[in-house]
Each structure stands twice: as structure tokens, then as C-alpha cells.
PDB file of N, CA and C in Angstrom:
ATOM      1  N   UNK Z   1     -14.652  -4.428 -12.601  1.00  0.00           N
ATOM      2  CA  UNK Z   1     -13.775  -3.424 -13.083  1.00  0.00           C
ATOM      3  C   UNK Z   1     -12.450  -4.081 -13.414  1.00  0.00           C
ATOM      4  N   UNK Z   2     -12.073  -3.791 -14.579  1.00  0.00           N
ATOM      5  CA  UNK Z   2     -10.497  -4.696 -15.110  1.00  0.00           C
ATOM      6  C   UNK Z   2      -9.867  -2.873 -15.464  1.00  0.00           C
ATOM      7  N   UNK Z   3      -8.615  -2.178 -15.022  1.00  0.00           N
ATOM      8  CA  UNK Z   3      -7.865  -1.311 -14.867  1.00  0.00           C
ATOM      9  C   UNK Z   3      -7.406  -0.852 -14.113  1.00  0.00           C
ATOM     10  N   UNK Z   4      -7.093   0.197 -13.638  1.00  0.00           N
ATOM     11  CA  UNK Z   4      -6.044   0.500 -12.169  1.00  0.00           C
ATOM     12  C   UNK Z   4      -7.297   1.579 -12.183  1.00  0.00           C
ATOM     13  N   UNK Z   5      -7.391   1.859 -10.576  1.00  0.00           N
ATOM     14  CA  UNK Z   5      -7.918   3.009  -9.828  1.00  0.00           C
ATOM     15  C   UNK Z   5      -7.125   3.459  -8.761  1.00  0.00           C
ATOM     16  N   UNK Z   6      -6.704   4.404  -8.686  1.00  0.00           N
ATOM     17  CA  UNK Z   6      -5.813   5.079  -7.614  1.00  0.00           C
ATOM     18  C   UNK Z   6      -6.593   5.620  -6.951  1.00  0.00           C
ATOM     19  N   UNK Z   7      -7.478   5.551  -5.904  1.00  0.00           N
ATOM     20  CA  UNK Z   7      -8.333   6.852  -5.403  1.00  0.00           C
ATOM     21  C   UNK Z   7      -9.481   5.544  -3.957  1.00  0.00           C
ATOM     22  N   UNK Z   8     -10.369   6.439  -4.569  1.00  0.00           N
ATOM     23  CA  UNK Z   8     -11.496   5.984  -3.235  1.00  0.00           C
ATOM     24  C   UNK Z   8     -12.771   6.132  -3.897  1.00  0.00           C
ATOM     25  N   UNK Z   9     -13.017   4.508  -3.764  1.00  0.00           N
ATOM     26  CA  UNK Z   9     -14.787   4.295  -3.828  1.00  0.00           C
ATOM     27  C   UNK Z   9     -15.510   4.016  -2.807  1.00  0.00           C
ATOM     28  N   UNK Z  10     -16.586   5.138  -3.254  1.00  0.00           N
ATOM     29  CA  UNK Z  10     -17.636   4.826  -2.339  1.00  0.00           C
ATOM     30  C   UNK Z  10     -19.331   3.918  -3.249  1.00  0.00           C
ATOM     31  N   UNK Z  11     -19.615   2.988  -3.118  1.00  0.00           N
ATOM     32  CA  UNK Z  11     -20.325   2.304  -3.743  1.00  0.00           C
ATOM     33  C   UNK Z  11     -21.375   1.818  -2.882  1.00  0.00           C
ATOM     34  N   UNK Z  12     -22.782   1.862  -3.211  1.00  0.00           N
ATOM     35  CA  UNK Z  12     -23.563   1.338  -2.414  1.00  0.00           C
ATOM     36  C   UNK Z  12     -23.721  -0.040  -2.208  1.00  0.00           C
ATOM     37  N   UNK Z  13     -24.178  -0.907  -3.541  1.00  0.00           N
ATOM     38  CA  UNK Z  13     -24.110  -2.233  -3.361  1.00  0.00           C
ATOM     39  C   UNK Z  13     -22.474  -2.948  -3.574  1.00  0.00           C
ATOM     40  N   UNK Z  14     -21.972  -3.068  -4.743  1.00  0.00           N
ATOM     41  CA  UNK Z  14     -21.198  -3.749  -4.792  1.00  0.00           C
ATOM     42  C   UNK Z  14     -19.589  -3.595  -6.032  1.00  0.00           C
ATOM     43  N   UNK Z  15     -18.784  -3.935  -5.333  1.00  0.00           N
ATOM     44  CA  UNK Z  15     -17.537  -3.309  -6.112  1.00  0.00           C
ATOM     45  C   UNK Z  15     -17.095  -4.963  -6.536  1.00  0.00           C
ATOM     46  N   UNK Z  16     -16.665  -4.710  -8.064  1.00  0.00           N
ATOM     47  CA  UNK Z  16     -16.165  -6.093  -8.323  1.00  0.00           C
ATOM     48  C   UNK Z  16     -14.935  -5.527  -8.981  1.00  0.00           C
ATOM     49  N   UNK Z  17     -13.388  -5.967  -8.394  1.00  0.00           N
ATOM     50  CA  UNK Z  17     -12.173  -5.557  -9.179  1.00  0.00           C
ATOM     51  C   UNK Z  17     -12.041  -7.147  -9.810  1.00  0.00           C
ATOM     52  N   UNK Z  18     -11.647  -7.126 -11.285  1.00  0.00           N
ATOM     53  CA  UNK Z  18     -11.814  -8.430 -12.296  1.00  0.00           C
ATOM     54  C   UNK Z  18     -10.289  -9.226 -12.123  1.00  0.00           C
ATOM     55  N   UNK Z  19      -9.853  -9.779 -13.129  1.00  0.00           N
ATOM     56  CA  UNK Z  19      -8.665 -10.673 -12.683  1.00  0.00           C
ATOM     57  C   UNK Z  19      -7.779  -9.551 -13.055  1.00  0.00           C
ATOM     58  N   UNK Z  20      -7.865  -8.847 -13.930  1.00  0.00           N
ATOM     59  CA  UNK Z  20      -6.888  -7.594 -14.478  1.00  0.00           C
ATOM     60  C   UNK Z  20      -6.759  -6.276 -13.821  1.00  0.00           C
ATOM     61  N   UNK Z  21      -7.903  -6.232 -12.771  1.00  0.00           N
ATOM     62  CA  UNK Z  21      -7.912  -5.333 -12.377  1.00  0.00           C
ATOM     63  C   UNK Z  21      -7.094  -5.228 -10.724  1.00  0.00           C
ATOM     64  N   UNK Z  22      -6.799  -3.774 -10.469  1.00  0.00           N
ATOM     65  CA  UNK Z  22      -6.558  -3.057  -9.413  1.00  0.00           C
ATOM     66  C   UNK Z  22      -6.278  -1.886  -8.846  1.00  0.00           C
ATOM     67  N   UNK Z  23      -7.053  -1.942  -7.611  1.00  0.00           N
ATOM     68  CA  UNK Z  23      -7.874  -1.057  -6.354  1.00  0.00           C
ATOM     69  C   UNK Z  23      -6.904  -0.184  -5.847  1.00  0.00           C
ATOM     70  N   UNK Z  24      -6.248   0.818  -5.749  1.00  0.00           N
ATOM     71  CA  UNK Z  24      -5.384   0.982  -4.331  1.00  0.00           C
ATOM     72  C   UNK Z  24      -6.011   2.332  -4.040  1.00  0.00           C
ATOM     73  N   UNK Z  25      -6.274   1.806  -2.803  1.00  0.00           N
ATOM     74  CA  UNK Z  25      -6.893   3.101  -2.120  1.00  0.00           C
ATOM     75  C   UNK Z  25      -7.958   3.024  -1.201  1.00  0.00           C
ATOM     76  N   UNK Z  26      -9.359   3.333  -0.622  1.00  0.00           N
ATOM     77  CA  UNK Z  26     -10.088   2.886   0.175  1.00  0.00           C
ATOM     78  C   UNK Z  26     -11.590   2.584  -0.885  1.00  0.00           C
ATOM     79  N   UNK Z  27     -12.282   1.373  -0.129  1.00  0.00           N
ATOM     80  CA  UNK Z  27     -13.598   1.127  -0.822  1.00  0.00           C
ATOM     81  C   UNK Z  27     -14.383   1.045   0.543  1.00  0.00           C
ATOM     82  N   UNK Z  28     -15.680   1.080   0.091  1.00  0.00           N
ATOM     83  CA  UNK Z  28     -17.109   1.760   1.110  1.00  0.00           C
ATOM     84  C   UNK Z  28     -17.895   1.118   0.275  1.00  0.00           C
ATOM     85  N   UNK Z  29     -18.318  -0.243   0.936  1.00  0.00           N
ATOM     86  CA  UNK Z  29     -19.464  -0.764  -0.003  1.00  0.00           C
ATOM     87  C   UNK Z  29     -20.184  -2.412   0.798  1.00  0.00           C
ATOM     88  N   UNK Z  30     -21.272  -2.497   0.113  1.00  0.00           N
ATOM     89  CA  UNK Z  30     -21.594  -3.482   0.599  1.00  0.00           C
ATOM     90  C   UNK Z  30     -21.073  -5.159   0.287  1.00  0.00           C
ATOM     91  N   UNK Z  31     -20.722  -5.244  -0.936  1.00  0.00           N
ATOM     92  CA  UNK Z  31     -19.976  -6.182  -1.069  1.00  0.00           C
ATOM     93  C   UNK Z  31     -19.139  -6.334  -1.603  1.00  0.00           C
ATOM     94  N   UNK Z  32     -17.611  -6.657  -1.706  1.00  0.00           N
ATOM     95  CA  UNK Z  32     -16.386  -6.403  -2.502  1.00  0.00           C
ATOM     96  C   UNK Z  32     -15.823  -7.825  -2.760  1.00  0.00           C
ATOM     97  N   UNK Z  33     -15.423  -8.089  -4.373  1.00  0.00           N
ATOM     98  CA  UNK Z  33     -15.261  -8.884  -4.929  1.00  0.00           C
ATOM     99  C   UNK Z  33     -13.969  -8.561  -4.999  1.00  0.00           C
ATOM    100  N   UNK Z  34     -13.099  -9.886  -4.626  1.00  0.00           N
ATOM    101  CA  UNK Z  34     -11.492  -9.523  -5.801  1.00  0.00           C
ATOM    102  C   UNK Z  34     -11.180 -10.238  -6.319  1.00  0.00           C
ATOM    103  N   UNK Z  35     -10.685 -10.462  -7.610  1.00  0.00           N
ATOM    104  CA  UNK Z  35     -10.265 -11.155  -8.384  1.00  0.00           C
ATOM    105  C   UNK Z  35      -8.799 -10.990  -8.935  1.00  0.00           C
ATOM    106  N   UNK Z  36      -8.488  -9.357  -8.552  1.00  0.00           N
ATOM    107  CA  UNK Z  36      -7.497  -9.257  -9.036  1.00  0.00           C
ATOM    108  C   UNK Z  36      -6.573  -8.474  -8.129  1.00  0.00           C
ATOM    109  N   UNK Z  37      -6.338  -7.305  -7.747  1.00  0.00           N
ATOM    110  CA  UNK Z  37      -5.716  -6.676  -6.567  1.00  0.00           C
ATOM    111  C   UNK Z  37      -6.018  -5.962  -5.829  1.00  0.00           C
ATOM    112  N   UNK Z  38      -6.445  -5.902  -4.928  1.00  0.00           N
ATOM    113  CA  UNK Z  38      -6.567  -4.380  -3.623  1.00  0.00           C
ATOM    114  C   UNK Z  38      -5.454  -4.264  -2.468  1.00  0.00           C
ATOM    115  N   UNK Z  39      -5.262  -3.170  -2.756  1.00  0.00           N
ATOM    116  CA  UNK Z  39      -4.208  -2.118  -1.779  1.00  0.00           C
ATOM    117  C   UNK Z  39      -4.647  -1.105  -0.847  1.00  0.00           C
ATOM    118  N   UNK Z  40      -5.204  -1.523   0.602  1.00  0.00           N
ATOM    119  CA  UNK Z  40      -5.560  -0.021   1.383  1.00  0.00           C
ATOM    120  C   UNK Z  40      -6.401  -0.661   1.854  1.00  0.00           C
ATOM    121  N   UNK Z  41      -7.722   0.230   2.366  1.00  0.00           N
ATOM    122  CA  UNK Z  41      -8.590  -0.104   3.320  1.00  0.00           C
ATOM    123  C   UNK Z  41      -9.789   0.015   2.863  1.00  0.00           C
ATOM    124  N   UNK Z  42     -10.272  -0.981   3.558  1.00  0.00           N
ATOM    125  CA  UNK Z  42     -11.785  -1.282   3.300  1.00  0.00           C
ATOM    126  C   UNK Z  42     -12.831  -1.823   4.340  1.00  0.00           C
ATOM    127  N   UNK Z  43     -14.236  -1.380   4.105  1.00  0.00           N
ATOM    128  CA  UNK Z  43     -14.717  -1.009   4.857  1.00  0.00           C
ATOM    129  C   UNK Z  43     -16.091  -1.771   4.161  1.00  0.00           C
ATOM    130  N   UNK Z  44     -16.855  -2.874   4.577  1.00  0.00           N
ATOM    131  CA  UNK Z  44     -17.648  -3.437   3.760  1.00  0.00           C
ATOM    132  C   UNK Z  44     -18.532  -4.769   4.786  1.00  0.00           C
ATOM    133  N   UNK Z  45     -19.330  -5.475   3.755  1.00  0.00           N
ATOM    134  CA  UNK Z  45     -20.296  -5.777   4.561  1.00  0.00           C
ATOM    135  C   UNK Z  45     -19.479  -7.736   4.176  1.00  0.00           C
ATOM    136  N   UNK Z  46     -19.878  -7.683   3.357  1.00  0.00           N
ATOM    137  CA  UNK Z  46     -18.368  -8.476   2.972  1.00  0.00           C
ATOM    138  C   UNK Z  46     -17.800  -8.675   2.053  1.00  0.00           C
ATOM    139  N   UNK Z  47     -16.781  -9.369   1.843  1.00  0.00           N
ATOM    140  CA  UNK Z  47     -15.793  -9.206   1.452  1.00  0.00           C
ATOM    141  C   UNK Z  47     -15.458 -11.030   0.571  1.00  0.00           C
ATOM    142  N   UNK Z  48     -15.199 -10.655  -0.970  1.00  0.00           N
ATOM    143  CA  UNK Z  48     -14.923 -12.161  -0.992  1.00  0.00           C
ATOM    144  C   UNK Z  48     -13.733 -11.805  -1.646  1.00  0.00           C
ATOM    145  N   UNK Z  49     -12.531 -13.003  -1.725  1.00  0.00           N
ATOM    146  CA  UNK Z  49     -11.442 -13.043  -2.214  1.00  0.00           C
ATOM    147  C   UNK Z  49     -11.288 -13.982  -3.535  1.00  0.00           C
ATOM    148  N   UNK Z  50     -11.748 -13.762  -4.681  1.00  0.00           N
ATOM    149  CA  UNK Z  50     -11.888 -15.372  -5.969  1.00  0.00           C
ATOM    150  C   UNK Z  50     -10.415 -15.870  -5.368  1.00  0.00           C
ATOM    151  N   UNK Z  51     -10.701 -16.901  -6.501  1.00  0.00           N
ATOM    152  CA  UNK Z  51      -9.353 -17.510  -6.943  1.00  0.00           C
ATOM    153  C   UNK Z  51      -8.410 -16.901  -7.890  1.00  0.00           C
ATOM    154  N   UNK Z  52      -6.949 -16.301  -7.415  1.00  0.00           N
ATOM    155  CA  UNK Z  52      -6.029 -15.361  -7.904  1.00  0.00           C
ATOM    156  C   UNK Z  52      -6.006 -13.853  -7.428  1.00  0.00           C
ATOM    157  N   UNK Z  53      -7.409 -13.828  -6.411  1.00  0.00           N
ATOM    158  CA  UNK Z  53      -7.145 -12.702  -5.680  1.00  0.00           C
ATOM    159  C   UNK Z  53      -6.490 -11.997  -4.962  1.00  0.00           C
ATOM    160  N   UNK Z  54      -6.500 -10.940  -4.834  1.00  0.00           N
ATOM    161  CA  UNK Z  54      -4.967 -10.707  -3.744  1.00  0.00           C
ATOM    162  C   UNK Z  54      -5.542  -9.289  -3.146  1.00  0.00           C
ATOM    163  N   UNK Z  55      -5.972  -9.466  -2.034  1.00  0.00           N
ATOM    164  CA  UNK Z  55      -5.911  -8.437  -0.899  1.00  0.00           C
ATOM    165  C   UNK Z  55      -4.754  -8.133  -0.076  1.00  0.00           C
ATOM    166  N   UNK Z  56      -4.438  -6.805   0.297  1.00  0.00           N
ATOM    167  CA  UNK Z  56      -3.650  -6.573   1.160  1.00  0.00           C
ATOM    168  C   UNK Z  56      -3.820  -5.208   1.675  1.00  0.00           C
ATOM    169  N   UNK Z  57      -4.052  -4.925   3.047  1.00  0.00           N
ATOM    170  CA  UNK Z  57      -4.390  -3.662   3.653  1.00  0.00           C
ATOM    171  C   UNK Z  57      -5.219  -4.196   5.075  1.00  0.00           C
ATOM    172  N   UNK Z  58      -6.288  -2.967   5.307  1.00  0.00           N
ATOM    173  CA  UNK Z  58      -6.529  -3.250   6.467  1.00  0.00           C
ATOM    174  C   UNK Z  58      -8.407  -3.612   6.126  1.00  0.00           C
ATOM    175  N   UNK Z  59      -8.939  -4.347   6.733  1.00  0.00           N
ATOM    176  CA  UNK Z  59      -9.977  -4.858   6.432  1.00  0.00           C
ATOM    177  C   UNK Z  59     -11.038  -4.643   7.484  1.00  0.00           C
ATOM    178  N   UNK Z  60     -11.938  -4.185   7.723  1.00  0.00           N
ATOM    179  CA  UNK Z  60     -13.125  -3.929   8.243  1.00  0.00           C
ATOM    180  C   UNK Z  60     -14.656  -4.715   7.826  1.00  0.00           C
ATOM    181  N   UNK Z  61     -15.213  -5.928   7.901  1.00  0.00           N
ATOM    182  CA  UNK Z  61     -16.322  -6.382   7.675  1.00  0.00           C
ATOM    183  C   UNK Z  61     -16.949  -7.075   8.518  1.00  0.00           C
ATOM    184  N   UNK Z  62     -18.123  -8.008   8.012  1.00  0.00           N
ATOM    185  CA  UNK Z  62     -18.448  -8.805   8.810  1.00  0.00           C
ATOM    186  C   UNK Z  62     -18.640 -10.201   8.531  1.00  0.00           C
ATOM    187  N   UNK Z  63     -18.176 -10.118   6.940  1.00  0.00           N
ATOM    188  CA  UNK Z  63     -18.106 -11.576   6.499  1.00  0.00           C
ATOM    189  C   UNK Z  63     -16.842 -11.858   5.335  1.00  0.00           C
ATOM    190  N   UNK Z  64     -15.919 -12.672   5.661  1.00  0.00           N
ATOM    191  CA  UNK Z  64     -14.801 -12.769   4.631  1.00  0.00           C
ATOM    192  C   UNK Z  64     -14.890 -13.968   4.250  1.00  0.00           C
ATOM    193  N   UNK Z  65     -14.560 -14.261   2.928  1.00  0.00           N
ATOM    194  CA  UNK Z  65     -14.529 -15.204   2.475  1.00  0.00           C
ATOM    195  C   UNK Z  65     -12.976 -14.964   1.603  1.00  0.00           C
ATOM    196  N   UNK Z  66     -12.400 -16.564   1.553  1.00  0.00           N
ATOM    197  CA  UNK Z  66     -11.366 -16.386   0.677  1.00  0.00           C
ATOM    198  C   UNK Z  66     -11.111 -17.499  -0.262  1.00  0.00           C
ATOM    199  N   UNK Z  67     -11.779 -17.770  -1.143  1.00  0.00           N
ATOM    200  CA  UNK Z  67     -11.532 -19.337  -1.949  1.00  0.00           C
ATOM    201  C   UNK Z  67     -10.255 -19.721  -2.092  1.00  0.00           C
ATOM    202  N   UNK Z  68     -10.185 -20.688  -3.014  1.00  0.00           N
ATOM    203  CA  UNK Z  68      -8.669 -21.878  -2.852  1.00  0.00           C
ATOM    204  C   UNK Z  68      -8.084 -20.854  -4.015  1.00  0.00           C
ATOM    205  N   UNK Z  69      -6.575 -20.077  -3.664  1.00  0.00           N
ATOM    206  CA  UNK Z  69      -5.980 -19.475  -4.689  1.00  0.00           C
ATOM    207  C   UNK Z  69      -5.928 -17.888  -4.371  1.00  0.00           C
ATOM    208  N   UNK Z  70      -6.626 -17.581  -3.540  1.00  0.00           N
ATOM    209  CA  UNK Z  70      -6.829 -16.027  -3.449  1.00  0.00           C
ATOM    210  C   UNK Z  70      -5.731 -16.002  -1.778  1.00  0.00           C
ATOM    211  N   UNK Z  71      -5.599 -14.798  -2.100  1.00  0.00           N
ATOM    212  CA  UNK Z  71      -4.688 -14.184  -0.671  1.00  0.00           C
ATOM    213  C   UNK Z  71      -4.985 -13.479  -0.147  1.00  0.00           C
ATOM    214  N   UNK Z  72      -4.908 -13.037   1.391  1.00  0.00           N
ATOM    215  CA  UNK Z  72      -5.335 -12.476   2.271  1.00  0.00           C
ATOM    216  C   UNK Z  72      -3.818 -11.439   3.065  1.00  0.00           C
ATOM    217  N   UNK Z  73      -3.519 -10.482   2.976  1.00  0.00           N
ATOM    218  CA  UNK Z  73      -2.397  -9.754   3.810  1.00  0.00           C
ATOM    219  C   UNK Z  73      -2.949  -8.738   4.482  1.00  0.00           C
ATOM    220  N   UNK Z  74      -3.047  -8.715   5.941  1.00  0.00           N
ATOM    221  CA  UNK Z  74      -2.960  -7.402   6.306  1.00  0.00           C
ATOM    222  C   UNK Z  74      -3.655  -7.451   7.808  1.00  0.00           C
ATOM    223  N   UNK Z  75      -4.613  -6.815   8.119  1.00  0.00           N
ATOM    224  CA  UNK Z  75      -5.430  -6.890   9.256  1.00  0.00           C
ATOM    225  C   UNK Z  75      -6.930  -7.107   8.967  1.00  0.00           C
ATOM    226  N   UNK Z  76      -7.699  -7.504   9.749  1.00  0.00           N
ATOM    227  CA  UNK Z  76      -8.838  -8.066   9.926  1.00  0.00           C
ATOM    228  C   UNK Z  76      -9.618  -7.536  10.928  1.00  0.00           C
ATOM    229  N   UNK Z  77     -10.849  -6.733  11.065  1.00  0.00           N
ATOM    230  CA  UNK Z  77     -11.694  -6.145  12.164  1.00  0.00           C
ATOM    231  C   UNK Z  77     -12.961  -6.841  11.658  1.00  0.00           C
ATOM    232  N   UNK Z  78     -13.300  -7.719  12.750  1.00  0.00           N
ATOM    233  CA  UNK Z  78     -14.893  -8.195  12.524  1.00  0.00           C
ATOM    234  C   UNK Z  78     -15.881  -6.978  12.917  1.00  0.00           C
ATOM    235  N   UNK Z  79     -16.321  -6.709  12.460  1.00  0.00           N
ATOM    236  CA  UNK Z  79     -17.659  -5.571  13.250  1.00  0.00           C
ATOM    237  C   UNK Z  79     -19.321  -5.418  11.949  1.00  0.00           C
ATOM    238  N   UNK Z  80     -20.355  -5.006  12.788  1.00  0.00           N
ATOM    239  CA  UNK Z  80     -21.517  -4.943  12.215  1.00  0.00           C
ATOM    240  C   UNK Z  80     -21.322  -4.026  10.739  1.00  0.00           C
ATOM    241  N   UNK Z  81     -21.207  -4.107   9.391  1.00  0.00           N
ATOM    242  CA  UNK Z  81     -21.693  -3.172   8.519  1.00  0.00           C
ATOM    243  C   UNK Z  81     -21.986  -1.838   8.896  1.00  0.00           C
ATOM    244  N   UNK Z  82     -21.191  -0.817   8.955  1.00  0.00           N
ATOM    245  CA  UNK Z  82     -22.015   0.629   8.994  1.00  0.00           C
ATOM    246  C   UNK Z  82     -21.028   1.456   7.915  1.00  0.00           C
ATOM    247  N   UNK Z  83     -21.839   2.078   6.623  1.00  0.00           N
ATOM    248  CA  UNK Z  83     -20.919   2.382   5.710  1.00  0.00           C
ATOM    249  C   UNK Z  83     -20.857   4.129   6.371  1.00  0.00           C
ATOM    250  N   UNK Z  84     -19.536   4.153   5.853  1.00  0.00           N
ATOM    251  CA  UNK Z  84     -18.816   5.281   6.561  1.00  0.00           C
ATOM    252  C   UNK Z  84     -19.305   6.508   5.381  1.00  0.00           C
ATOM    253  N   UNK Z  85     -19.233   7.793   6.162  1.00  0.00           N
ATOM    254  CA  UNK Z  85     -19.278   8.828   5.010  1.00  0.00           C
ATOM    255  C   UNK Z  85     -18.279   9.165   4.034  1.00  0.00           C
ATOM    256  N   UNK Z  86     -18.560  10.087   3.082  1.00  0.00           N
ATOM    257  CA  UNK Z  86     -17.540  10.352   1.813  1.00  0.00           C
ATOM    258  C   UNK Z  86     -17.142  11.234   2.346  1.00  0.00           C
ATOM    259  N   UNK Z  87     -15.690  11.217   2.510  1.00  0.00           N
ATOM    260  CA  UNK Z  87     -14.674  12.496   3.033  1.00  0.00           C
ATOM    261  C   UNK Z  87     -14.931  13.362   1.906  1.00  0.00           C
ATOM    262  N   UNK Z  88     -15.092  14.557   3.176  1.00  0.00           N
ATOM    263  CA  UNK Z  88     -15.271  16.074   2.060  1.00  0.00           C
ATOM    264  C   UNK Z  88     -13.704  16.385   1.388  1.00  0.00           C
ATOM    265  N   UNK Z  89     -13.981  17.061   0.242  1.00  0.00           N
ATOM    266  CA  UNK Z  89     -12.771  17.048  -0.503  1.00  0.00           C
ATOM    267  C   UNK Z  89     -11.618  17.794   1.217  1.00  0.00           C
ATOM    268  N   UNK Z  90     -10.139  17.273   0.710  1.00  0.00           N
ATOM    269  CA  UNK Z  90      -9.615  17.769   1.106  1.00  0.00           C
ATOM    270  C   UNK Z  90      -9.303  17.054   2.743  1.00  0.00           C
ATOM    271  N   UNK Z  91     -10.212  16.295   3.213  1.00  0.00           N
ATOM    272  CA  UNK Z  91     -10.142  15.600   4.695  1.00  0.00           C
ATOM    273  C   UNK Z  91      -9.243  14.966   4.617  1.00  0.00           C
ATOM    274  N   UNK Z  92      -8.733  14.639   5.613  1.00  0.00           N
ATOM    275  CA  UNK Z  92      -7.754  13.788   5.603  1.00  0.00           C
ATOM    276  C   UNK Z  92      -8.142  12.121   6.058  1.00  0.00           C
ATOM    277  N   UNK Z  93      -7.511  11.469   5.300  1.00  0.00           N
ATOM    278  CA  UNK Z  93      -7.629  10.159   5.399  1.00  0.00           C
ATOM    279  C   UNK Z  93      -6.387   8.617   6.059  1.00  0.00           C
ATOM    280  N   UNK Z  94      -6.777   7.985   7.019  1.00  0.00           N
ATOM    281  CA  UNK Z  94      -5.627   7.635   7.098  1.00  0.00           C
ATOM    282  C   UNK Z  94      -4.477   6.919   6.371  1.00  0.00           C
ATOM    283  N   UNK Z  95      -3.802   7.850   5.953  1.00  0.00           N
ATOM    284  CA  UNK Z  95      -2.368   7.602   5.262  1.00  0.00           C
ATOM    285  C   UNK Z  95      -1.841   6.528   5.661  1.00  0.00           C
ATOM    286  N   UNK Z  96      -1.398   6.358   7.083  1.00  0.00           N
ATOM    287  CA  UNK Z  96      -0.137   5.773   7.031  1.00  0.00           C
ATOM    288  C   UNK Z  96      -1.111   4.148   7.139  1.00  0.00           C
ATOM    289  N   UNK Z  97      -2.018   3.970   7.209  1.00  0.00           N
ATOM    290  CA  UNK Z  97      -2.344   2.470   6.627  1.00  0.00           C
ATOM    291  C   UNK Z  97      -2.221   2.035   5.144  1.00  0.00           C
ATOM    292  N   UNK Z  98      -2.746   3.359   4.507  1.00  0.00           N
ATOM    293  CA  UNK Z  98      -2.944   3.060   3.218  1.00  0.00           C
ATOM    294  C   UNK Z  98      -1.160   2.862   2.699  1.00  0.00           C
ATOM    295  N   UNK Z  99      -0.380   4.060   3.000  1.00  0.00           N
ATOM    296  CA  UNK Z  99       1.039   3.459   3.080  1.00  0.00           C
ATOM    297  C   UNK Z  99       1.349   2.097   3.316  1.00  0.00           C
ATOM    298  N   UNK Z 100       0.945   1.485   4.252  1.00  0.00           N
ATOM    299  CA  UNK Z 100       1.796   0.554   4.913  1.00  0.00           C
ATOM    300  C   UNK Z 100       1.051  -0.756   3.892  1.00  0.00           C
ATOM    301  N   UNK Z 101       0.230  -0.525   3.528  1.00  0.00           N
ATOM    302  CA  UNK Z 101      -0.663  -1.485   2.579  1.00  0.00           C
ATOM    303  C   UNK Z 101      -0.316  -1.900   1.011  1.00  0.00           C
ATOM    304  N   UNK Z 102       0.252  -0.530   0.729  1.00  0.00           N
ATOM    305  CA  UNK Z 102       1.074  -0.126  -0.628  1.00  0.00           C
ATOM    306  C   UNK Z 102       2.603  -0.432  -0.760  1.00  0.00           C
ATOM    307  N   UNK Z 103       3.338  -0.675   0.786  1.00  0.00           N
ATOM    308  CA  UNK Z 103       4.457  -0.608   1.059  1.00  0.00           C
ATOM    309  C   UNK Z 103       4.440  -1.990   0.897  1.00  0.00           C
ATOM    310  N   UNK Z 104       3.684  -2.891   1.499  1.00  0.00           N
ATOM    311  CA  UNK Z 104       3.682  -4.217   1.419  1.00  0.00           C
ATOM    312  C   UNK Z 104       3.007  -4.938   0.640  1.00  0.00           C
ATOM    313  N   UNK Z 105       2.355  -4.386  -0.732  1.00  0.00           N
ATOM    314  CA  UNK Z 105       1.769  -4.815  -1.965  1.00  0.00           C
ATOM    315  C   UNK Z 105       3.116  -5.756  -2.733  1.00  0.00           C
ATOM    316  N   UNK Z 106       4.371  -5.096  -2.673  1.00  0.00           N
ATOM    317  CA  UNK Z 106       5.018  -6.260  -3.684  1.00  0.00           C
ATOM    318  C   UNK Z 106       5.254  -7.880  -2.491  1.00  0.00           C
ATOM    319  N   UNK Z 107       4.515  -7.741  -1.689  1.00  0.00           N
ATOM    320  CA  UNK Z 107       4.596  -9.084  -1.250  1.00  0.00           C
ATOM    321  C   UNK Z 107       4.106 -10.076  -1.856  1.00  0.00           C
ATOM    322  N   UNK Z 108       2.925  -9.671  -1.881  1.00  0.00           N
ATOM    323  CA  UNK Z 108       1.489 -10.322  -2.524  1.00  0.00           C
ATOM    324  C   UNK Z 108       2.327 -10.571  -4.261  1.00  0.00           C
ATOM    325  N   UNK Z 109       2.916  -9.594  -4.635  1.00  0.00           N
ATOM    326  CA  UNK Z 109       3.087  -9.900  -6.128  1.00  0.00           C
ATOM    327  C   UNK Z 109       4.185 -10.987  -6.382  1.00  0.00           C
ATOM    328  N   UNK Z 110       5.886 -10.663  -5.120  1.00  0.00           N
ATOM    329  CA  UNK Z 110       6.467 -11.622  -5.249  1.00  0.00           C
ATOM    330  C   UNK Z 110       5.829 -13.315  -4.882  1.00  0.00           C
ATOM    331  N   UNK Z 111       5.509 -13.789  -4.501  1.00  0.00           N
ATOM    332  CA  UNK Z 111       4.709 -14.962  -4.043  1.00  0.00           C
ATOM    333  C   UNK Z 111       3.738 -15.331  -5.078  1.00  0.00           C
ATOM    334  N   UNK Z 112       3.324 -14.643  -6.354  1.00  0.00           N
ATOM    335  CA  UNK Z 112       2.578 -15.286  -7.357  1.00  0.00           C
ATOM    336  C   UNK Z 112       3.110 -16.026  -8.196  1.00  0.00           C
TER     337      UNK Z 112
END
């Protein structure tokens, strides 16, 4: 995916954000590619970071990878794969990570 998504994916196999692209918000999937930006939380089986990637938020998997060039900000939970359900419209989701993830996105940008 190369464009902005503001929101929340839920994906079975695999989410790829491209070098142009970026995420902010939560992803639910089995494997997440970045190439280009994620903001918020994620929840996945794993997780790779290319080169020029830039993660930042809170991270939930069981396998990270981050090649030479890509960035890593935020928190880290090792645990087994279990994909979470799709919040019914209207649930509430936790905010103040996804805040604090978004709050500290121009980090990741100043440092490029």
C-alpha cells in the first residue's frame, strides 16, 4: 500500500505499507511489512521493518525483524500470535497509546 490510511486494519495474511506509504492507527495481521511509516499499535505474527522503514508505537508479536536503515520507536511485547477481534463500531480503543505514538511520530521524521 503507497498512501495514507488513518484508521484500523484488520487483515488476515499480510499488510505491506510501501516506501510512500503510511499507517496510523492499529493493524491485526499476520505479517506486517514497512517500508514506509506506521503510527499506533500493532498486533501481528511478525513484523518486518525494510530499509527506510519507520515504526513507531506499541508493538505486540512474536518475530521482529529490522534491516540496516529501518527504525524501530516505541514498545515491544514478545507473545504467541493470537489475532484480536474487530472492534464493533463505536468500541473504544486504546487512545492514549495510539496518541502517544502519533505524538512521537515527528521523531522518527526529524532523524531522517
Amino acid at each position: 500500500m503507497d498512501g495514507l490510511i488513518d484508521g484500523h486494519l484488520h487483515v488476515a495474511q499480510t499488510i505491506t505499507i510501501g516506501k510512500e506509504g503510511r499507517l496510523y492507527g492499529n493493524a491485526n495481521t499476520e505479517h506486517l511489512f514497512v517500508a514506509g511509516e506506521f503510527v499506533g499499535l500493532a498486533n501481528c505474527r511478525q513484523l518486518t521493518i525494510l530499509p527506510g522503514g519507520r515504526f513507531n508505537g506499541e508493538l505486540s508479536c512474536e518475530s521482529l525483524t529490522i534491516e540496516d536503515g529501518g527504525r524501530f520507536e516505541g514498545n515491544c511485547t514478545h507473545k504467541s500470535f493470537l489475532p484480536t477481534p474487530v472492534a464493533e463500531p463505536g468500541a473504544p480503543e486504546d487512545a492514549s497509546a495510539l496518541d502517544r505514538a502519533r505524538d512521537n511520530s515527528h521523531l522518527l521524521q526529524n532523524q531522517s
